[in-house]
Amino acid sequence: MTKCLLCQRTTEPKLTLPWLLSWQPLVAPVVCATCWQTFTPIVSSQACIGCGRSQTQRSLCHDCQRWPQKAFYNQALFTYNDAMQAYFEQYKFKGDYRLRLVFQQVLRTKLAQMQPDLSIAIPVTPMTMVTRGFNQVTGWLAAGENPTWLQTQESDKVIPQSRKTRQERLLTAQPFKLTTTAPPLTGKTVVIIDDVYTTGRTLRHAADLILENGAKSVIGLTLAR
């Protein structure tokens, strides 16, 4: 018996014919069906082609029409609703590392389907690594460590992104740098993974830096929009 990581109710795996025929070990879900249904997946055919925002048709949303059109777009997996906000409060801001498992499989599966030449997670500052203990994005993808070849320019954030207004986010200067360990980027398609697409400023800063260093295109992948 295992318990749902979000509500602590007991969860039980479903016995299905495909599983019985697979001869694979039975794995209990980390989230119960009730909690999982509180998250709202974004349907790609009804999403903005620039940022992944959920809408009624596949076209550029009003926000994306104001960005310079470059070789970049974002795909988002879920709408940022109340359930997602509560999840990030526990996982990202209160540092409950166990909760990385809630979306680990869905993000890893999506990234594998995209088949980029290279992928990189948005880094956090060294001070965040000290205080929180992990990078929330690589917690889903690997072992919670900061990426090695894309790093923040500053050691700490004076004002966290979550506390900035939209206008303050949009005016943020380039916060990233490439290190000497960066792989060759020329002609490559690179996927940048982040947690939430809000204004797009953070992802676009990273994309600009990677494009300036020779990448053919950059695709953002975020858990939420």
XYZ file of C-alpha atoms in Angstrom, residues 46-145:
100
model
C -6.257 24.362 -28.593
C -3.141 26.181 -27.481
C -1.151 29.250 -28.482
C 1.568 28.279 -30.956
C 3.968 30.693 -29.266
C 3.661 30.033 -25.536
C 1.374 27.026 -25.141
C -1.431 28.914 -23.391
C -4.762 27.073 -23.413
C -7.296 28.809 -25.676
C -10.072 27.988 -28.119
C -7.900 27.633 -31.225
C -4.315 27.020 -32.297
C -2.986 30.504 -33.042
C -0.751 33.197 -31.547
C -2.225 34.679 -28.384
C -2.249 38.428 -27.750
C 0.848 38.281 -25.516
C 2.915 36.379 -28.097
C 1.974 38.770 -30.877
C 3.909 41.439 -28.973
C 7.139 39.400 -28.792
C 9.673 39.602 -31.668
C 9.239 36.459 -33.731
C 12.355 34.318 -33.402
C 13.191 30.641 -33.764
C 11.548 29.918 -30.419
C 8.238 28.661 -29.111
C 7.036 27.009 -25.918
C 4.986 23.911 -25.175
C 3.169 23.737 -21.842
C 1.622 20.606 -20.394
C -0.874 21.937 -17.822
C -2.826 25.088 -17.047
C -1.618 26.982 -13.987
C -4.762 26.595 -11.871
C -5.367 26.472 -8.108
C -4.223 22.849 -7.857
C -0.980 23.641 -9.688
C -0.396 26.689 -7.504
C -0.815 24.553 -4.372
C 1.575 21.972 -5.811
C 4.294 24.558 -6.442
C 3.796 26.042 -2.987
C 4.691 22.692 -1.422
C 7.296 21.506 -3.922
C 9.151 24.646 -4.941
C 8.665 27.124 -2.109
C 8.452 24.769 0.879
C 11.002 22.380 -0.615
C 9.172 19.044 -0.405
C 11.468 17.078 -2.716
C 9.209 14.019 -2.658
C 6.725 15.904 -4.832
C 9.091 15.791 -7.809
C 7.580 12.358 -8.438
C 4.106 13.788 -9.164
C 5.059 15.053 -12.635
C 8.364 13.286 -13.183
C 7.071 10.654 -15.590
C 4.904 12.965 -17.689
C 7.744 15.448 -18.209
C 10.330 12.793 -18.994
C 7.963 11.168 -21.480
C 7.245 14.469 -23.243
C 10.931 15.370 -23.475
C 11.748 11.970 -24.959
C 9.003 12.440 -27.563
C 10.467 15.802 -28.632
C 13.848 14.213 -29.513
C 15.986 17.392 -29.382
C 19.679 17.488 -30.176
C 20.264 18.941 -26.707
C 18.170 19.723 -23.641
C 18.927 21.963 -20.677
C 17.018 22.983 -17.561
C 16.710 26.577 -16.431
C 19.211 26.969 -13.568
C 18.535 28.425 -10.136
C 20.977 30.668 -8.297
C 23.687 29.139 -6.074
C 21.929 30.675 -3.059
C 18.673 28.934 -3.978
C 20.542 25.645 -4.205
C 21.807 26.258 -0.667
C 18.467 27.308 0.848
C 16.126 24.948 -1.026
C 18.622 22.184 -1.671
C 17.581 21.351 -5.229
C 16.666 22.711 -8.644
C 12.930 22.096 -9.031
C 13.200 21.450 -12.788
C 16.022 18.921 -12.666
C 14.182 17.307 -9.777
C 11.709 16.112 -12.415
C 14.382 15.187 -14.927
C 17.418 13.990 -12.987
C 18.730 14.326 -9.446
C 17.890 17.950 -8.593
C 21.341 19.333 -9.398
